[in-house]
Structure formats: structure tokens, C-alpha cells
């Protein structure tokens, strides 16, 4: 069966079920919820209640009515469900979310099946685990009950690489996972953002994963969410209590609402950069240089791999006279400040929104500066250069989400260039006379009070003599 394109890419898995009447009902596929539940809007279709039960959600307990489970169908096949269901107000879960659903397909139903989730291909497969060839499923992990009172599926690992209290396998959690408060505080060392931890790397079963985001939850167990699972081909063999993971990408899957420029020849190198593996990056640059890549792609590869090396750079006023052209991404600035994340040259800094480090603004650029507004880069020229030439624009992913920016260039405090308001795919081009200039400033201002999505980029800004 197809699964929705947002699944594992910032969204949940939503499947379409049918009742006996033929009515189509979108349900959240949630291994982390014990029972299959219906939204309160469907209460009239469930008949009379047959009892009461206590429903717990993230530490909050509530008494709710119990109903006989109606027949549910998936792809024309009647599902094996638990005998009972309850009503729950799902509105607060969906508040602000892109997905809409009127029920939760929980573990009481899913436990009867062997289900494979192929996020890259957008497919869900129901498999016969007795006859299937499991050699392509990846590494197997034992699934155990979360605790003696809770049969939901868990593994004896967490995303810090530690064994200990079990981690709930929760496709209803939209992030990589969470930690119980004790481990969260031990690891995050009082980060300024309460309730969320971001790290360059997570660790699961000895493997490093970049850009892992962990929240904190006042529950008894750690958890593993859909954003982490979606980096794999996932097979949930519930009848034999096995989880299989086949790695497909070390980075989070891209949000389908944020478009980026494809550069398949650079994919391996991008993973190396995300993993901060300088040796692997050097090998991939050599392969790209020997293959059929374009000259631009080869240059991008060299510049991107170089960002992993902590090699000193020269200020433009100290560059030897024989250097006639100097990309500012290769030069040492006097100072730099950006409005979001951190200053970065010839790449996008590590971040949770866009995994790709490429300078991407309608096409890929080899050199440049990340300059989310409000931002300022200052360079010492020492009066030794004649021109500054280049482009400026917004990152492809945010061109149609940004509030808008204005690019400004100052020479010794005098404004030499001011772009119109840049939104969408518009670029600004500049060719500035900097003869005799000692101090150069590249400034990006927000175009209005709001500053959302203003991922500004200085693209191939180059000094010439």
C-alpha cells in the first residue's frame, strides 16, 4: 500500500481505513498507542458504551467510555483488532499539524501483523514472516514489552547508544525520540532551549547518526520516534517480536514541502560532511574528480570537503599579490553574525531543518556565505582590491516561505549597493568598485517585521584585483 509522502519527513503515517458502511476514515498508524481509538466526532457511530476504562497519555490519566470495536478494513481486508475501543479528543494532537485523522490505529491491532515501512519508496507492506526472505530486512533487534504492565513494543537501546531502561518504538512521535528527564539533563548540560536537545550526532547500536533531535518526556521510558526510524527500511515483525532496520540514509529524510536542488553525484560526499568524516570526504572528492562530474560539481565537492578541515585562512588584506581572484568564502573575516544558526562559509551550517550543506539557490554554488537575516560579515581589504562581484538570493528550500530580505554592501561605511526586496527565486547581482577600500561589510536586513524563513545566501562573492 502507498503511504503518505509526509510520513517520516516531518509528518506521521496516516492510513485510510473503511468501516462496514464503506466510509473512509484516515487513521494515525501508531505503534506507541496501546489501543485503537476513535475521535469524539465518531462517537455516535459506535453505539452504546459497554463500560469505562482509564486512558493514560503522556502522564495524564482520564476516564473514558468503552465501546465494542466495529469492523475495520484496510485495502479491502478486514483487520484483526482488539475487541474494544474508546473515544478520545484528537483535536489537540492535530493542532497545527498538516495531517488530519479521525482515529489511531494502535498496537492492539498492529501486533497481529508483520509490517514493513519503506519510507524512501513511500510503501507499506504486509508480509508473511513465515515465508518471507528476511536477508534484505537488515539487522534484527528483539522487541520486548515496555514493562511488566505495558505490552507496547520496545528495544533495550536508546539514541544515546546506552543500554538500560527500554525505549518505546513509537511511530506516533514526530521527532527522533525522547529521553527521560534524568538522562536528558545529564546529556544536554542545561541547554538554553528547555525541553529539546539537538546534537550533531545520535548513537544507536554503535552507529552514528547526524542531526538527531531528542525531547524530554516525564514518562518511565526513553523513546524512538518516526524521524529516526524513517532513515531505515523498517520491518516490524510483531508476531515474532523482532524489529529489523536496514539503513537507507544517515540523515533525516527531507521535508517534501522544502524543495532542494538535486545533485546525486554529491550525495555520498554530503553524508561524509554530515558525519564530519574528513577521510571519507577526501576519498569521495577524488572519485568525483575522476568520474563524469561537471567542473562545477568538482569545484563544489572540493570546497565542501574543505569545510571539514580546520585550515587557517588569510584575511583579504594579507593575501599574496599573485592571488588575483579571492572568493570571500575562502577568506578570513574580521567578524560575522547571523540571525539564525551560525556563520558558515561555502556551506550551510548543521541544522535540523535542511540536512544538505550545499549552497543552494535555484542551483548549486561552490562558494558563498550563509547569512540568515539580520546578518553582517566584515572583511579587511587593506585597499588592495578593485572589484567585488557576485550574486545573492534565498535558499531554494525557503524561497517561497521567506518573509523577504534586503542585501546591502558597504565600503568604509558608505553604502555601495542595496538590493530590492528579495523574495521567492529572485536574485540580486552586484559588481562593486572597491578600489582603495579598507573595510568591506556584507549586510542582510529583514524586509519587514517578520523574519521567518529568511535563509539569505551571498553566492560566489569574489574579490578581484
PDB file of C-alpha atoms in Angstrom, residues 1-9 11-17 27-30 74 99 105 110 115-126 171 226 229-234 236 248 253 256:
ATOM      1  CA  UNK A   1       0.000   0.000   0.000  1.00  0.00           C
ATOM      2  CA  UNK A   2       1.183   3.592  -0.541  1.00  0.00           C
ATOM      3  CA  UNK A   3       1.873   5.729   2.488  1.00  0.00           C
ATOM      4  CA  UNK A   4       1.522   9.497   2.572  1.00  0.00           C
ATOM      5  CA  UNK A   5       4.541  11.454   1.318  1.00  0.00           C
ATOM      6  CA  UNK A   6       4.927  13.395   4.588  1.00  0.00           C
ATOM      7  CA  UNK A   7       5.424  10.198   6.613  1.00  0.00           C
ATOM      8  CA  UNK A   8       8.813  10.270   8.328  1.00  0.00           C
ATOM      9  CA  UNK A   9       9.586  13.597   6.645  1.00  0.00           C
ATOM     10  CA  UNK A  11       4.743  14.048   9.362  1.00  0.00           C
ATOM     11  CA  UNK A  12       3.013  10.954  10.695  1.00  0.00           C
ATOM     12  CA  UNK A  13       1.941   7.831   8.821  1.00  0.00           C
ATOM     13  CA  UNK A  14      -1.754   8.189   8.009  1.00  0.00           C
ATOM     14  CA  UNK A  15      -3.630   5.212   6.525  1.00  0.00           C
ATOM     15  CA  UNK A  16      -7.166   5.097   5.145  1.00  0.00           C
ATOM     16  CA  UNK A  17      -9.440   2.572   6.837  1.00  0.00           C
ATOM     17  CA  UNK A  27      -6.169   6.834  10.951  1.00  0.00           C
ATOM     18  CA  UNK A  28      -2.796   7.556  12.514  1.00  0.00           C
ATOM     19  CA  UNK A  29      -0.517   4.480  12.375  1.00  0.00           C
ATOM     20  CA  UNK A  30       0.802   4.495  15.943  1.00  0.00           C
ATOM     21  CA  UNK A  74      -7.577  -1.804   5.246  1.00  0.00           C
ATOM     22  CA  UNK A  99      -2.092  15.633   8.736  1.00  0.00           C
ATOM     23  CA  UNK A 105      -4.592   2.506  14.671  1.00  0.00           C
ATOM     24  CA  UNK A 110      -0.823  -3.833  14.691  1.00  0.00           C
ATOM     25  CA  UNK A 115       4.585  -4.747   8.592  1.00  0.00           C
ATOM     26  CA  UNK A 116       7.370  -3.222   6.530  1.00  0.00           C
ATOM     27  CA  UNK A 117       7.673   0.558   6.213  1.00  0.00           C
ATOM     28  CA  UNK A 118       9.656   1.738   3.197  1.00  0.00           C
ATOM     29  CA  UNK A 119       9.770   5.499   3.680  1.00  0.00           C
ATOM     30  CA  UNK A 120      12.019   6.244   0.704  1.00  0.00           C
ATOM     31  CA  UNK A 121       9.667   4.476  -1.712  1.00  0.00           C
ATOM     32  CA  UNK A 122       6.512   5.505   0.144  1.00  0.00           C
ATOM     33  CA  UNK A 123       5.220   1.958   0.608  1.00  0.00           C
ATOM     34  CA  UNK A 124       3.771  -0.109   3.445  1.00  0.00           C
ATOM     35  CA  UNK A 125       3.920  -3.873   3.025  1.00  0.00           C
ATOM     36  CA  UNK A 126       2.093  -6.532   4.993  1.00  0.00           C
ATOM     37  CA  UNK A 171       5.622   5.871  15.171  1.00  0.00           C
ATOM     38  CA  UNK A 226       9.395   8.137  13.358  1.00  0.00           C
ATOM     39  CA  UNK A 229      13.027   5.154  12.070  1.00  0.00           C
ATOM     40  CA  UNK A 230      12.444   6.721   8.641  1.00  0.00           C
ATOM     41  CA  UNK A 231      16.178   6.708   7.935  1.00  0.00           C
ATOM     42  CA  UNK A 232      15.783   2.934   7.545  1.00  0.00           C
ATOM     43  CA  UNK A 233      13.773   0.277   5.838  1.00  0.00           C
ATOM     44  CA  UNK A 234      11.779  -0.749   8.916  1.00  0.00           C
ATOM     45  CA  UNK A 236       8.009  -4.589  12.479  1.00  0.00           C
ATOM     46  CA  UNK A 248      18.962   3.810   3.856  1.00  0.00           C
ATOM     47  CA  UNK A 253      14.569  12.344   5.152  1.00  0.00           C
ATOM     48  CA  UNK A 256       8.669  17.318   0.921  1.00  0.00           C
TER      49      UNK A 256
END
